[in-house]
Amino acid sequence: MKTFIESYRNSEYYNKLFDVDSEIIIIYVGGSYSFKTNHEASDYDINVVTNGGEFFSVYLDWHLKYKHRTVHWYYRPIVDFFKLTCYDLHDYIGVMTLMNIPEENIIYLNPKYEQQWKHLYENRDRLLKHMCIELGLSCKSYINLILKADEIKATRDRTQRIYFICIAAYYLLDISPDYQLLKAISKSKRLELPFKAEELIQVKELLQKYLTALEGFDLVENRNELRSLESEFKF
């Protein structure tokens, strides 16, 4: 990661990240690199968090590669991380990657927002917990479908959803992630291969525990907590 970031900072594309109307708060490498599930074919997902503006992605505009891996980036306003209703999987992904940034993955942190960022990151467990509850309660029907399935045929959207539901389950249950399982799910997404029987069994066992843990939470109360967090961590 260090070599990639140094190479990127020294390239002409680094300054292009700042070619946006809104102020930039932080830039980091996210995706699988936030969760230690990257593999030999993992893309480099650069996340640019702004104080304003709208979400949009820059993907393959210059067919940019680093050691044969695609490099692309997303611009996302900080307020998006506190959405009370998530309509897209990326709404959940954003919070999870934002709150799981290894220090070595940070490309840039705006000195103007350094103290606010520090306060947010020191309290990331509170935000992550509520978002994992939000994801689980919102996807309850989908989780039940997985539990009833005899086979999961991999598509990019399906496996990506399962991947992040599993990450949320590990977090809420406060257990160490099975990185081998998560990597297997990630590879299934890329190759569009069906889950192996033992992988499906592991996923089902994890998600059953997740559903049990969610029984003690209420969606309305959880969203009220998110509202208070949004006020506390306003940039």
C-alpha atoms as one frame of an Amber mdcrd trajectory, in Angstrom:
protein
   0.000   0.000   0.000   2.797   2.411   0.869   4.365   1.969  -2.574   1.046
   2.528  -4.332   0.269   5.720  -2.368   3.746   7.143  -2.918   3.520   6.395
  -6.634   0.084   7.964  -6.841   1.112  11.121  -4.989   3.977  11.549  -7.438
   1.777  11.060 -10.491  -0.149  13.640 -12.521  -3.394  12.054 -11.322  -2.943
  13.057  -7.693  -3.771  16.718  -8.376  -6.795  15.641 -10.410  -8.377  14.385
  -7.177  -8.639  18.004  -6.004 -10.387  19.177  -9.174 -13.784  19.520  -7.473
 -15.834  22.476  -6.245 -16.319  21.218  -2.666 -13.683  21.183   0.072 -12.023
  17.803   0.534 -11.927  16.383   4.070 -10.019  13.130   3.535  -8.809  10.872
   0.715  -8.126   7.206   1.370  -7.866   3.803  -0.284 -10.963   1.820   0.684
 -12.831  -1.206  -0.614 -11.276  -4.573   0.178  -8.153  -2.834   1.504 -10.203
  -1.529   4.446 -11.133  -5.059   5.482  -7.927  -6.992   4.713  -9.719  -9.032
   2.057  -7.834  -7.732  -0.971  -6.370 -10.304  -3.323  -4.171 -10.375  -6.415
  -6.883  -8.886  -8.672  -8.320  -6.268  -6.288  -8.888  -2.811  -7.753  -7.685
   0.326  -5.991 -10.779   2.198  -4.791  -9.872   5.758  -3.857 -12.520   7.488
  -1.746 -12.648  11.278  -1.684 -14.821  12.576   1.179 -16.020  16.150   0.667
 -17.787  18.780   2.761 -20.626  19.339   0.292 -21.433  18.452  -3.289 -22.888
  15.182  -4.508 -21.816  11.554  -4.840 -20.264  10.638  -8.174 -17.605   8.250
  -9.393 -14.675   8.542 -11.761 -14.133   5.138 -13.314 -11.815   4.261 -16.170
 -11.850   7.796 -17.520  -8.187   7.422 -18.321  -8.056   3.608 -18.207  -5.753
   4.105 -15.254  -3.870   1.034 -14.048  -1.301   0.299 -11.377   0.502  -3.018
 -11.787  -2.375  -4.251 -13.978  -5.044  -3.275 -11.444  -7.701  -0.665 -12.141
  -7.516   2.600 -10.194 -10.726   4.586  -9.814 -12.185   6.964  -7.296 -15.426
   8.211  -5.793 -16.435  11.611  -4.458 -18.841  11.442  -1.533 -20.109  14.216
   0.777 -19.658  13.539   4.491 -23.412  13.970   5.143 -24.099  10.849   3.059
 -22.509   8.727   5.773 -25.327   9.587   8.170 -28.280   8.745   5.931 -31.263
   7.492   7.883 -32.660   5.515   4.949 -30.281   3.527   2.782 -31.575   2.703
  -0.678 -28.321   1.466  -2.141 -25.715  -0.961  -0.876 -23.073   1.769  -1.266
 -24.784   3.706   1.521 -23.736   0.950   3.912 -20.396   0.290   2.253 -19.400
   3.938   2.621 -19.854   4.003   6.388 -18.054   0.695   6.883 -15.036   1.658
   4.794 -14.915   5.179   6.254 -14.843   3.796   9.783 -12.279   1.098   8.995
  -9.473   3.082   7.406  -6.011   1.797   8.320  -3.731   4.773   8.867  -1.441
   3.639   6.064  -4.379   3.877   3.611  -4.809   7.630   4.066  -3.611   9.599
   1.046  -4.597  13.061   2.302  -6.222  14.598   5.382  -7.185  18.272   5.234
  -5.544  20.058   8.234  -8.657  22.250   8.518 -10.744  19.207   9.480  -8.113
  17.223  11.347  -9.594  17.698  14.836 -13.160  16.994  13.689 -11.970  13.897
  11.870 -10.073  12.739  14.944 -13.209  13.125  17.088 -15.302  11.216  14.546
 -12.796   8.408  14.227 -12.320   8.051  17.981 -16.089   7.492  18.226 -16.391
   5.313  15.118 -17.613   2.293  17.089 -20.859   4.103  17.916 -21.564   4.973
  14.284 -20.581   1.531  13.028 -22.820  -0.232  15.521 -25.884   1.739  14.491
 -25.195   1.301  10.779 -24.736  -2.469  11.218 -28.102  -2.556  12.988 -29.644
  -0.448  10.208 -28.267  -2.746   7.524 -29.397  -5.905   9.287 -32.943  -4.724
  10.017 -33.361  -3.285   6.510 -32.088  -6.489   4.866 -33.897  -8.931   7.144
 -36.035 -10.414   4.360 -32.982 -10.839   2.149 -31.056 -12.571   4.943 -33.941
 -14.989   5.438 -33.835 -15.849   1.730 -30.141 -16.719   2.067 -30.857 -18.913
   5.075 -33.437 -20.873   3.055 -31.261 -21.227  -0.056 -29.747 -24.593  -0.994
 -27.385 -22.882  -3.416 -26.194 -19.346  -4.095 -25.374 -18.570  -7.706 -22.902
 -15.747  -7.646 -23.538 -12.460  -9.386 -21.658  -9.259  -8.648 -24.572  -7.552
  -6.882 -25.646 -10.636  -4.922 -22.205 -11.551  -3.601 -21.332  -7.957  -2.826
 -24.476  -7.657  -0.728 -23.695 -10.906   1.126 -20.082  -9.801   1.642 -21.072
  -6.592   3.433 -23.889  -8.215   5.387 -21.302 -10.689   6.712 -18.933  -7.867
   7.675 -21.775  -6.124   9.528 -22.611  -9.388  11.283 -19.022  -9.867  12.475
 -18.963  -6.324  13.810 -22.302  -6.407  15.631 -21.545  -9.837  17.112 -18.110
  -8.554  18.177 -16.245 -11.529  16.730 -13.092 -11.562  14.623 -13.868 -11.761
  10.900 -13.044 -14.941   9.017 -10.899 -13.293   6.355 -10.596 -16.493   4.355
 -14.375 -16.714   4.058 -14.654 -13.041   3.112 -11.942 -13.444   0.482 -13.749
 -16.490  -0.907 -16.966 -14.451  -1.200 -15.048 -11.619  -2.854 -13.532 -13.987
  -5.401 -16.945 -15.511  -6.097 -18.110 -11.997  -6.978 -15.244 -11.438  -9.396
 -15.419 -14.852 -11.081 -19.210 -15.259 -10.719 -18.765 -18.762  -9.343 -21.347
 -20.410  -7.054 -20.550 -20.611  -3.355 -18.935 -23.846  -2.246 -21.054 -25.951
   0.115 -18.814 -25.310   3.129 -18.795 -21.550   2.431 -22.591 -21.463   2.264
 -22.802 -23.336   5.577 -20.449 -20.815   7.216 -22.407 -17.860   5.811 -25.703
 -19.300   7.049 -24.346 -19.944  10.548 -23.053 -16.389  10.764 -26.240 -14.775
   9.468 -28.428 -16.817  11.805 -26.449 -15.419  14.735 -26.793 -11.941  13.207
 -30.583 -12.222  13.037 -30.717 -13.408  16.641 -28.624 -10.418  17.772 -30.884
  -8.021  15.855 -33.978  -9.143  17.784 -33.139  -6.746  20.591 -33.075  -3.639
  18.370 -35.751  -1.363  16.935 -35.362   0.407  13.579 -37.036   3.662  14.694
 -34.933   3.924  17.865 -31.809   3.160  15.898 -32.532   5.952  13.421 -33.120
   8.400  16.271 -29.639   7.524  17.529 -28.244   8.151  14.054 -29.879  11.590
  14.031 -28.105  12.522  17.249 -24.801  11.267  15.845 -25.271  13.348  12.715
 -25.662  16.432  14.883 -22.637  15.575  17.031 -20.277  14.884  14.129 -21.382
  17.702  11.833 -18.535  19.144   9.757
